[in-house]
């Protein structure tokens, strides 16, 4: 087993700069060593330059010299360091990668950062520590301690150590991003004892996951496994999604239908806010009163859920059972709590402690909805879902279960998104806020007309950019869960992994959004002036779903995207037209696997009557 060379570079896209060079060519004759050295230097540099930050490669070296393993290791706010290790065919891959990782670590710790950053031409940095490491790795068995750490490199996607679990809770987005930079775009992660394969910011890999048919990657089985078969019930897991997709496709998303639906929804949102304020302030409320609410997120959620039930199903539901609103919200929150608990408990415990009790609550809620659906709504009050239940003769039992699924998918994310957009807007310059308020007044006036809703939403450019940018910055950390029914080979320019049958896969939706190569150097900032948000011809997202990943991609891409973007924009307009002011805005929180929320309540004041 021969270790021939280890070279460290400051990685550059066009031509990487050599920093440290170690070689062991004594097995070659003196006369051959000179040309061989040049050959190794030339090809190693080429391989290093072609190994993008965060990636590893193994490449057969020119003229059958052996294998070259390269690893490009980026550092936040600093250069990427690439190590190339040239070995013969017998030298174990994991030992070669362990040498690369350790040499990079030593370079970072022992060579001043300024020296590395200033390196524009090849240097011959003398590092006794790296030379000693190189000597030690001449005997791979000697390096055993390190090789154990890297053992997973030989076994498919690398495993992120359990410590990510702790950090994940505090900063899931940062944790995933960091792992990506360290080990590549596809890796195993150990979350609360559950292993899953995470696909990060790699559009090609995401595409290969997103486009798989259910026979290979099953969304149903993945959500059933995390407990949704009990929490939302088998009707929702196995049939509800298809039903909702059909209603959205046929009754909501077509241009003319959306144009007709949006003004009705906007008016329902305004009425919902009036009702909420009226209920909170009681008698004696005048139109110039100011409402102080302890949490904008909660208030907005109630408004959006009320409008969703009234317009998409029927106003008769809440009319006949006003407390249904709170019951549905509480149910959804409990489902989220139970999902989090079930993730850390063995099934034997999670079944009696959280899954069965929630299944019982769901059945009770479904019973309540079934009784409400049984009382026929007058024709004028039938929304697209009620019409579809009736025209497709969906049994009441299923319809009631489907409504629970609809509410689950359709109200909380748009509500969080609208409230978050307001939080972000209120952190911007006064001028931007004034522009948004002026747009809000115009938008709401247009929503009083029969036509032009979509055009009015597009014309309210500040509001729209604010919603889109909020979707980008607050996207889910791990979404798009899939169960591998069969082994899946993912092959991209930079990764080649086999995901075994039985594994769970998740796509890290917000990794792409913080990737500076995709969204520029200020990828993590909230910016309205992104060229991507330039005016578009319709109200769906203006960029490709592999770039704005919040609504997922491929087979299971959110069919409610267009409608949700419109709802968030309209809700924001209503809040601005009522001069909503935020008293205190806590830090953003990614703790729950939905759109990011805030670490605590966001108190808000607003006028009861819209500004003139
Ligand atoms: C800001 C708001 C929303 C966000 C961020 C969002 C996000 C998502 C995501 C990420 C998925 C795909 C999950 C996957 O790949 O497995 C999804 C699926 C879905 N969404 Fe949305 N959604 C939103 C609003 C809505 C609304 C308003 C509706 C209905 C009116 C809706 C209905 C659905 C349905 C039915 C699916 C299932 C699609 C399938 O599995 O094939 N969503 N949503």
XYZ file of C-alpha atoms and ligand atoms in Angstrom:
655
model
C 0.000 0.000 0.000
C 1.627 3.217 -1.143
C 0.889 6.799 -0.233
C 2.622 8.890 -2.922
C 1.580 12.452 -2.305
C -0.564 14.820 -0.300
C -1.044 18.338 -1.674
C -3.064 21.122 -0.078
C -4.480 23.977 -2.145
C -6.339 27.203 -1.692
C -9.229 26.229 -3.962
C -10.053 28.540 -6.861
C -12.585 27.956 -9.580
C -10.078 28.535 -12.408
C -6.738 27.400 -10.989
C -6.174 26.330 -7.386
C -3.070 27.606 -5.590
C -0.688 25.083 -4.023
C 0.070 25.662 -0.330
C 1.725 22.507 1.056
C 3.272 19.569 -0.774
C 4.294 16.219 0.747
C 5.628 13.388 -1.406
C 7.100 9.929 -1.034
C 8.605 8.908 -4.368
C 11.578 6.885 -3.166
C 10.147 3.702 -4.692
C 10.814 5.259 -8.124
C 14.275 5.586 -9.672
C 16.052 8.888 -9.177
C 15.803 9.709 -12.896
C 12.058 9.217 -12.986
C 11.269 11.304 -9.950
C 11.556 14.763 -11.617
C 9.069 14.141 -14.463
C 6.837 12.128 -12.104
C 6.711 15.023 -9.632
C 5.624 17.412 -12.425
C 3.011 14.913 -13.600
C 1.557 14.544 -10.082
C 1.544 18.305 -9.485
C -0.210 19.006 -12.790
C -2.963 16.379 -12.467
C -3.531 16.864 -8.721
C -4.136 20.564 -9.294
C -6.568 19.785 -12.085
C -8.509 17.378 -9.865
C -8.447 19.845 -6.933
C -9.800 22.651 -9.095
C -12.576 20.384 -10.337
C -13.664 19.463 -6.799
C -16.196 22.134 -5.812
C -16.410 23.333 -2.181
C -18.029 20.746 0.059
C -17.447 17.861 -2.345
C -15.256 14.752 -2.354
C -14.072 12.855 -5.386
C -12.101 9.778 -6.189
C -10.496 9.732 -9.611
C -8.193 7.310 -11.373
C -4.906 9.089 -11.851
C -3.451 9.509 -15.290
C -1.025 6.777 -16.551
C -2.315 4.213 -13.999
C -0.351 5.784 -11.178
C -3.123 5.005 -8.719
C -6.161 6.755 -7.238
C -6.439 10.396 -6.377
C -8.853 11.321 -3.569
C -9.713 14.980 -3.246
C -11.793 16.857 -0.699
C -12.673 20.548 -0.840
C -13.445 21.918 2.560
C -15.005 25.394 2.722
C -14.931 27.668 5.735
C -17.488 30.353 6.549
C -15.903 33.730 5.746
C -12.669 32.129 4.463
C -11.195 30.194 1.572
C -11.930 26.634 0.638
C -8.968 24.336 1.229
C -8.671 21.306 -1.029
C -6.532 18.279 -0.252
C -5.517 15.739 -2.894
C -4.156 12.378 -1.799
C -2.503 10.129 -4.379
C -2.283 6.443 -3.407
C -1.979 3.071 -5.107
C -5.012 0.877 -5.760
C -4.700 -1.024 -2.458
C -4.653 1.956 -0.131
C -8.088 2.181 1.579
C -10.301 5.077 0.471
C -11.476 5.928 3.977
C -7.884 6.244 5.190
C -7.037 8.543 2.265
C -10.047 10.772 3.050
C -9.192 10.733 6.758
C -5.688 11.980 5.851
C -7.178 14.727 3.676
C -9.550 15.871 6.450
C -6.864 15.816 9.131
C -4.312 17.673 6.965
C -6.880 20.403 6.248
C -7.670 20.695 9.955
C -3.965 21.053 10.827
C -3.428 23.640 8.094
C -6.342 25.712 9.397
C -5.094 25.485 12.964
C -1.398 26.087 12.411
C -1.057 28.388 9.398
C -2.225 32.005 9.901
C -5.468 32.658 8.050
C -3.988 35.793 6.413
C -1.230 33.703 4.815
C -3.803 31.407 3.236
C -6.098 34.226 2.123
C -3.152 36.126 0.562
C -1.935 33.106 -1.451
C -2.250 34.103 -5.089
C 0.660 32.021 -6.464
C 1.988 28.608 -5.387
C 3.662 28.582 -1.972
C 5.727 25.925 -0.245
C 4.494 26.347 3.317
C 6.717 24.354 5.639
C 4.421 22.477 8.012
C 6.253 19.930 10.167
C 2.861 18.787 11.590
C 1.508 17.946 8.137
C 4.777 16.266 7.114
C 4.586 14.144 10.302
C 0.980 13.235 9.541
C 1.972 12.262 5.992
C 4.710 10.016 7.377
C 2.264 8.410 9.821
C -0.235 7.652 7.069
C 2.408 5.737 5.087
C 1.163 2.861 7.218
C -2.638 2.936 7.053
C -3.001 0.679 10.099
C -1.189 3.334 12.162
C -3.888 5.781 11.276
C -6.579 3.468 12.607
C -7.966 5.858 15.192
C -8.839 8.364 12.492
C -10.067 5.819 10.018
C -12.777 4.655 12.429
C -14.277 8.123 12.419
C -14.502 8.083 8.676
C -15.697 4.502 8.259
C -19.069 5.598 6.912
C -17.435 7.112 3.870
C -17.254 3.655 2.374
C -20.863 2.877 3.099
C -22.992 5.181 1.008
C -23.813 8.706 2.113
C -21.646 9.817 5.030
C -23.151 9.786 8.504
C -23.320 13.009 10.397
C -22.338 12.433 13.988
C -25.065 12.297 16.643
C -23.975 15.696 17.945
C -25.902 17.294 15.105
C -29.034 16.242 16.977
C -28.375 18.766 19.749
C -27.400 21.592 17.451
C -30.178 20.730 15.071
C -32.806 21.789 17.581
C -31.310 25.255 18.043
C -30.443 25.951 14.438
C -31.691 23.249 12.070
C -30.986 25.266 8.959
C -27.425 26.100 10.046
C -26.795 22.527 11.130
C -27.854 21.030 7.810
C -25.943 23.650 5.854
C -22.781 23.042 7.839
C -22.963 19.298 7.312
C -23.401 19.898 3.624
C -20.261 21.991 3.503
C -18.340 19.384 5.439
C -19.449 16.146 3.864
C -21.255 16.929 0.627
C -24.806 17.430 -0.570
C -26.251 14.040 0.375
C -25.725 12.572 3.812
C -27.251 10.502 6.556
C -28.410 12.365 9.604
C -29.239 10.975 12.996
C -32.195 12.883 14.398
C -33.558 11.776 17.746
C -32.500 8.214 17.016
C -33.975 8.210 13.518
C -31.619 7.932 10.586
C -32.581 9.628 7.394
C -30.872 10.611 4.190
C -30.866 14.359 3.658
C -30.561 15.891 0.204
C -29.247 19.432 0.425
C -28.697 22.243 -2.019
C -28.172 20.204 -5.173
C -30.849 20.764 -7.798
C -29.878 17.648 -9.767
C -30.115 15.401 -6.700
C -33.401 17.032 -5.611
C -34.801 16.430 -9.086
C -33.876 12.761 -8.973
C -35.723 12.436 -5.653
C -38.685 14.646 -6.572
C -39.442 12.883 -9.852
C -39.458 9.292 -8.559
C -42.781 7.472 -8.861
C -44.419 6.140 -5.693
C -43.220 2.609 -6.563
C -39.678 3.814 -5.819
C -40.149 6.655 -3.312
C -43.382 6.768 -1.379
C -44.602 9.949 0.316
C -47.605 8.076 1.715
C -45.518 5.463 3.451
C -43.124 8.104 4.821
C -45.919 10.166 6.409
C -47.676 7.011 7.621
C -44.426 5.968 9.347
C -44.082 9.216 11.292
C -47.515 8.544 12.768
C -49.882 10.338 10.369
C -51.852 7.170 9.787
C -53.148 7.705 13.334
C -52.877 11.490 13.547
C -54.586 12.466 10.277
C -56.039 9.045 9.613
C -55.720 6.559 6.741
C -58.349 8.353 4.623
C -56.144 11.451 4.522
C -52.842 9.636 4.122
C -53.986 7.342 1.294
C -56.795 9.193 -0.494
C -57.230 12.781 0.737
C -54.200 14.234 -1.063
C -55.398 13.010 -4.453
C -58.837 14.485 -3.794
C -57.440 17.905 -2.752
C -55.088 17.971 -5.729
C -57.997 17.354 -8.090
C -60.155 20.088 -6.528
C -57.275 22.566 -6.624
C -56.456 21.656 -10.218
C -60.019 21.815 -11.503
C -61.824 24.280 -9.256
C -59.242 26.696 -7.846
C -56.154 27.090 -10.042
C -57.649 27.714 -13.527
C -57.276 31.432 -14.257
C -60.948 32.337 -14.507
C -61.870 30.381 -11.376
C -59.051 31.952 -9.372
C -60.071 35.433 -10.568
C -63.565 34.805 -9.248
C -62.455 33.172 -5.991
C -59.840 35.671 -4.814
C -62.113 38.715 -4.278
C -64.510 36.513 -2.316
C -61.619 35.241 -0.207
C -60.252 38.748 0.359
C -63.646 39.971 1.590
C -63.974 36.898 3.809
C -60.559 37.700 5.336
C -61.639 41.288 6.111
C -64.882 40.051 7.649
C -62.966 37.476 9.668
C -60.749 40.219 11.099
C -63.836 42.288 11.973
C -65.423 39.288 13.679
C -62.275 38.522 15.647
C -61.917 42.145 16.734
C -65.617 42.404 17.593
C -65.455 39.259 19.714
C -62.346 40.476 21.537
C -63.443 44.059 22.149
C -67.066 43.442 22.967
C -69.872 46.013 22.977
C -69.051 49.729 22.811
C -66.502 49.227 20.023
C -66.456 52.109 17.571
C -64.916 52.118 14.134
C -61.976 54.257 15.269
C -61.121 51.898 18.154
C -57.715 50.262 18.192
C -57.409 46.544 18.879
C -54.418 45.307 20.869
C -53.891 41.593 20.301
C -51.246 39.531 22.126
C -50.109 37.629 19.017
C -50.293 38.625 15.367
C -49.588 35.011 14.311
C -52.561 33.691 16.262
C -54.881 36.435 15.046
C -53.893 35.939 11.398
C -54.274 32.197 11.741
C -57.835 32.529 13.006
C -58.685 34.889 10.120
C -57.224 32.610 7.444
C -58.831 29.489 8.880
C -62.209 31.233 9.110
C -61.992 32.408 5.492
C -60.758 28.959 4.365
C -63.764 27.220 5.906
C -66.252 29.864 4.767
C -65.058 30.177 1.172
C -63.533 26.801 0.303
C -66.190 24.734 2.088
C -69.250 26.594 3.361
C -70.056 29.504 5.725
C -72.689 27.322 7.336
C -70.024 25.275 9.190
C -68.879 28.073 11.500
C -72.300 29.646 11.486
C -73.743 26.525 13.063
C -70.712 25.611 15.180
C -68.623 28.724 16.016
C -66.258 26.861 18.361
C -65.194 24.571 15.486
C -62.519 27.138 14.602
C -60.668 26.771 17.906
C -61.204 23.002 17.902
C -59.518 22.663 14.479
C -56.605 24.886 15.473
C -56.042 23.027 18.731
C -56.230 19.699 16.930
C -53.559 20.773 14.451
C -51.258 21.999 17.218
C -51.693 18.719 19.072
C -50.907 16.765 15.910
C -47.641 18.699 15.627
C -46.788 18.040 19.278
C -47.598 14.356 18.889
C -45.431 14.127 15.740
C -42.500 15.611 17.648
C -43.034 13.242 20.593
C -43.566 10.173 18.415
C -40.256 10.906 16.688
C -38.286 10.348 19.904
C -40.267 7.475 21.410
C -40.273 3.807 20.450
C -43.545 2.878 18.713
C -44.526 0.720 21.682
C -44.688 3.859 23.823
C -45.759 6.429 21.245
C -48.870 4.430 20.362
C -50.550 4.556 23.790
C -49.034 7.896 24.818
C -49.740 10.047 21.802
C -50.881 8.299 18.616
C -53.985 6.465 19.888
C -55.268 9.412 21.973
C -54.862 11.681 18.929
C -56.614 9.167 16.667
C -59.538 9.296 19.100
C -59.610 13.141 19.050
C -59.530 13.031 15.259
C -62.443 10.635 15.067
C -64.461 12.890 17.421
C -63.635 15.948 15.320
C -64.551 14.057 12.164
C -67.879 13.091 13.772
C -68.577 16.741 14.488
C -67.767 17.702 10.903
C -69.875 14.850 9.552
C -72.933 16.141 11.417
C -72.309 19.663 10.113
C -71.852 18.437 6.535
C -75.085 16.463 6.790
C -77.085 19.714 7.050
C -77.085 20.772 3.416
C -75.737 24.308 2.750
C -77.790 26.568 0.517
C -76.511 26.700 -3.080
C -74.969 30.173 -2.786
C -72.817 29.065 0.169
C -71.162 26.052 -1.396
C -67.429 26.342 -1.822
C -65.331 24.221 -4.222
C -64.756 21.423 -1.670
C -68.399 21.080 -0.720
C -69.372 21.096 -4.394
C -66.783 18.400 -5.121
C -67.982 16.246 -2.200
C -71.486 16.435 -3.558
C -70.741 16.003 -7.244
C -68.403 13.054 -6.609
C -70.777 11.611 -4.001
C -68.011 11.309 -1.434
C -69.443 9.505 1.628
C -69.907 11.936 4.544
C -67.506 9.919 6.674
C -64.694 10.434 4.136
C -65.652 14.049 3.445
C -65.345 14.862 7.152
C -61.889 13.238 7.327
C -60.803 15.018 4.121
C -61.793 18.366 5.638
C -59.413 17.759 8.527
C -56.643 17.114 5.964
C -57.593 20.200 3.953
C -57.466 22.458 6.980
C -54.141 20.895 7.955
C -52.559 21.670 4.561
C -54.280 24.925 3.770
C -54.392 27.321 6.701
C -51.401 27.280 9.029
C -48.570 27.792 6.562
C -50.241 30.718 4.744
C -51.050 32.246 8.151
C -47.468 31.965 9.388
C -46.261 33.271 6.026
C -48.529 36.337 6.141
C -47.623 37.177 9.749
C -43.911 36.672 9.015
C -44.173 38.947 5.966
C -45.588 41.677 8.190
C -42.738 41.185 10.697
C -40.157 41.498 7.920
C -41.850 44.488 6.286
C -41.983 46.322 9.609
C -38.198 45.931 9.891
C -37.632 47.780 6.587
C -37.298 51.514 5.788
C -40.284 53.794 6.318
C -40.435 54.509 2.577
C -40.832 50.842 1.703
C -43.558 50.501 4.319
C -45.401 53.508 2.932
C -45.194 52.099 -0.587
C -46.581 48.791 0.677
C -49.448 50.520 2.505
C -50.368 52.489 -0.626
C -50.356 49.236 -2.617
C -52.510 47.595 0.041
C -55.239 50.223 -0.335
C -55.245 49.808 -4.130
C -55.216 46.031 -3.912
C -58.185 45.903 -1.578
C -60.107 48.320 -3.807
C -59.422 46.014 -6.756
C -60.654 43.052 -4.710
C -63.989 44.821 -4.492
C -64.320 44.478 -8.285
C -65.378 41.424 -10.214
C -62.276 41.289 -12.410
C -58.579 42.030 -12.265
C -57.644 40.283 -8.995
C -54.553 38.621 -10.422
C -53.348 41.790 -12.129
C -53.861 43.744 -8.893
C -51.766 41.217 -6.964
C -48.972 41.465 -9.548
C -49.129 45.276 -9.502
C -48.673 45.385 -5.700
C -44.978 44.690 -6.222
C -43.664 45.481 -2.726
C -46.242 43.247 -1.060
C -45.585 40.442 -3.493
C -41.808 40.652 -3.121
C -42.226 40.673 0.635
C -44.269 37.466 0.555
C -41.902 35.724 -1.877
C -38.831 36.719 0.099
C -40.513 35.545 3.308
C -41.196 32.174 1.679
C -37.522 31.976 0.771
C -36.103 32.959 4.150
C -38.484 30.941 6.339
C -38.762 27.695 4.339
C -39.013 24.299 6.013
C -35.740 22.709 7.080
C -36.590 19.101 6.332
C -39.543 18.463 4.062
C -40.608 16.159 1.264
C -40.299 12.972 3.317
C -40.113 9.825 1.185
C -39.747 6.127 2.010
C -37.472 4.165 -0.326
C -39.549 1.205 -1.551
C -36.568 0.176 -3.647
C -32.859 1.067 -3.646
C -32.251 4.359 -5.406
C -29.071 5.404 -7.147
C -28.547 9.169 -7.163
C -25.925 10.318 -9.619
C -25.029 13.931 -10.158
C -21.900 15.689 -11.326
C -20.648 15.817 -7.741
C -22.288 12.927 -5.887
C -22.895 9.295 -6.491
C -24.741 7.480 -3.717
C -27.003 4.505 -3.339
C -29.896 4.934 -0.965
C -30.877 1.549 0.408
C -34.409 0.156 0.339
C -36.190 1.043 3.591
C -34.410 4.367 4.122
C -36.305 7.603 4.724
C -35.254 10.561 2.599
C -35.852 14.242 3.290
C -35.072 17.291 1.188
C -33.569 20.216 3.098
C -35.731 22.887 1.513
C -33.994 25.888 2.982
C -30.438 24.752 2.238
C -30.780 26.033 -1.291
C -31.989 29.357 0.045
C -28.875 29.970 2.136
C -26.518 28.728 -0.582
C -24.555 31.733 -1.817
C -23.898 30.053 -5.160
C -27.635 29.914 -5.792
C -28.884 33.152 -4.177
C -25.744 35.314 -4.127
C -23.486 36.513 -1.356
C -26.395 37.825 0.740
C -28.409 34.643 0.446
C -29.315 34.588 4.144
C -30.492 38.207 4.204
C -34.063 39.367 3.704
C -33.858 41.496 0.509
C -36.689 42.814 -1.606
C -34.398 43.939 -4.422
C -33.552 40.475 -5.721
C -33.698 40.324 -9.540
C -35.563 37.009 -9.176
C -38.587 38.891 -7.850
C -38.984 40.985 -11.001
C -42.540 41.055 -12.324
C -43.839 37.790 -13.676
C -46.754 36.962 -15.917
C -48.840 35.138 -13.320
C -49.036 34.904 -9.553
C -47.294 31.559 -9.130
C -43.695 31.641 -7.942
C -41.492 33.449 -10.505
C -38.524 31.093 -10.081
C -37.937 27.424 -10.672
C -38.966 25.136 -7.753
C -35.410 23.858 -7.394
C -34.358 27.415 -6.597
C -37.352 28.505 -4.482
C -37.956 25.167 -2.838
C -40.541 26.145 -0.184
C -43.433 24.535 -2.033
C -41.411 21.413 -2.903
C -40.969 19.982 -6.381
C -41.920 17.232 -8.760
C -44.596 14.644 -8.109
C -45.729 16.141 -4.772
C -45.151 19.846 -5.418
C -47.691 21.893 -3.455
C -50.781 22.295 -5.643
C -51.929 25.192 -3.412
C -48.909 27.406 -4.144
C -50.634 30.017 -6.315
C -53.610 30.286 -4.018
C -51.390 30.456 -0.901
C -49.248 33.266 -2.360
C -52.410 35.243 -3.129
C -53.877 34.618 0.340
C -50.704 35.794 2.067
C -50.545 38.928 -0.051
C -54.209 39.748 0.564
C -53.898 39.143 4.303
C -50.898 41.424 4.464
C -52.775 44.107 2.560
C -55.651 43.892 5.058
C -53.255 44.185 8.004
C -51.482 47.185 6.482
C -54.716 48.911 5.527
C -55.622 48.719 9.209
C -52.311 50.205 10.220
C -51.121 47.069 12.044
C -48.135 47.828 14.217
C -45.964 45.301 15.934
C -45.083 46.062 19.517
C -42.246 43.571 19.835
C -40.890 40.970 17.399
C -38.981 38.017 18.922
C -36.278 36.195 16.976
C -37.174 33.796 14.208
C -37.585 30.157 15.285
C -37.167 27.082 13.095
C -37.987 24.672 15.870
C -41.090 23.183 14.295
C -40.925 21.589 10.888
C -43.157 24.035 9.107
C -42.480 27.593 7.979
C -40.305 29.235 10.609
C -42.237 31.078 13.274
C -41.124 33.423 16.094
C -39.667 32.473 19.436
C -42.617 33.993 21.296
C -45.855 35.904 20.702
C -45.775 39.028 18.503
C -48.117 41.601 20.080
C -49.909 43.737 17.497
C -52.190 46.779 17.469
C -54.528 47.583 14.596
C -57.366 49.929 13.745
C -60.790 48.487 13.337
C -61.517 50.585 10.297
C -59.334 50.498 7.213
C -57.277 53.617 6.412
C -58.875 55.843 3.806
C -47.400 29.086 2.495
C -48.250 28.122 2.267
C -47.909 26.710 1.899
C -46.705 26.057 1.939
C -45.355 26.595 2.391
C -46.933 24.707 1.461
C -45.950 23.755 1.336
C -46.171 22.489 0.825
C -45.149 21.517 0.594
C -43.666 21.720 0.901
C -45.727 20.424 0.077
C -45.057 19.201 -0.482
C -44.633 18.180 0.502
C -43.896 17.065 -0.186
O -43.091 17.273 -1.109
O -44.106 15.956 0.264
C -47.141 20.673 0.008
C -48.057 19.761 -0.430
C -49.415 20.020 -0.494
N -50.031 21.219 -0.262
Fe -49.146 22.914 0.325
N -48.254 24.570 1.138
C -48.894 25.762 1.389
C -50.225 26.050 1.193
C -51.169 25.175 0.728
C -52.561 25.479 0.523
C -53.199 26.846 0.757
C -53.154 24.333 0.093
C -54.607 24.089 -0.294
C -55.515 24.985 -0.489
C -52.140 23.310 0.027
C -52.347 22.001 -0.353
C -51.383 21.046 -0.462
C -51.636 19.666 -0.830
C -52.990 19.054 -1.143
C -50.392 19.025 -0.857
C -50.110 17.549 -1.147
C -49.495 17.360 -2.518
C -49.013 15.943 -2.747
O -48.653 15.247 -1.809
O -48.963 15.526 -3.906
N -50.941 23.857 0.416
N -47.381 21.951 0.453
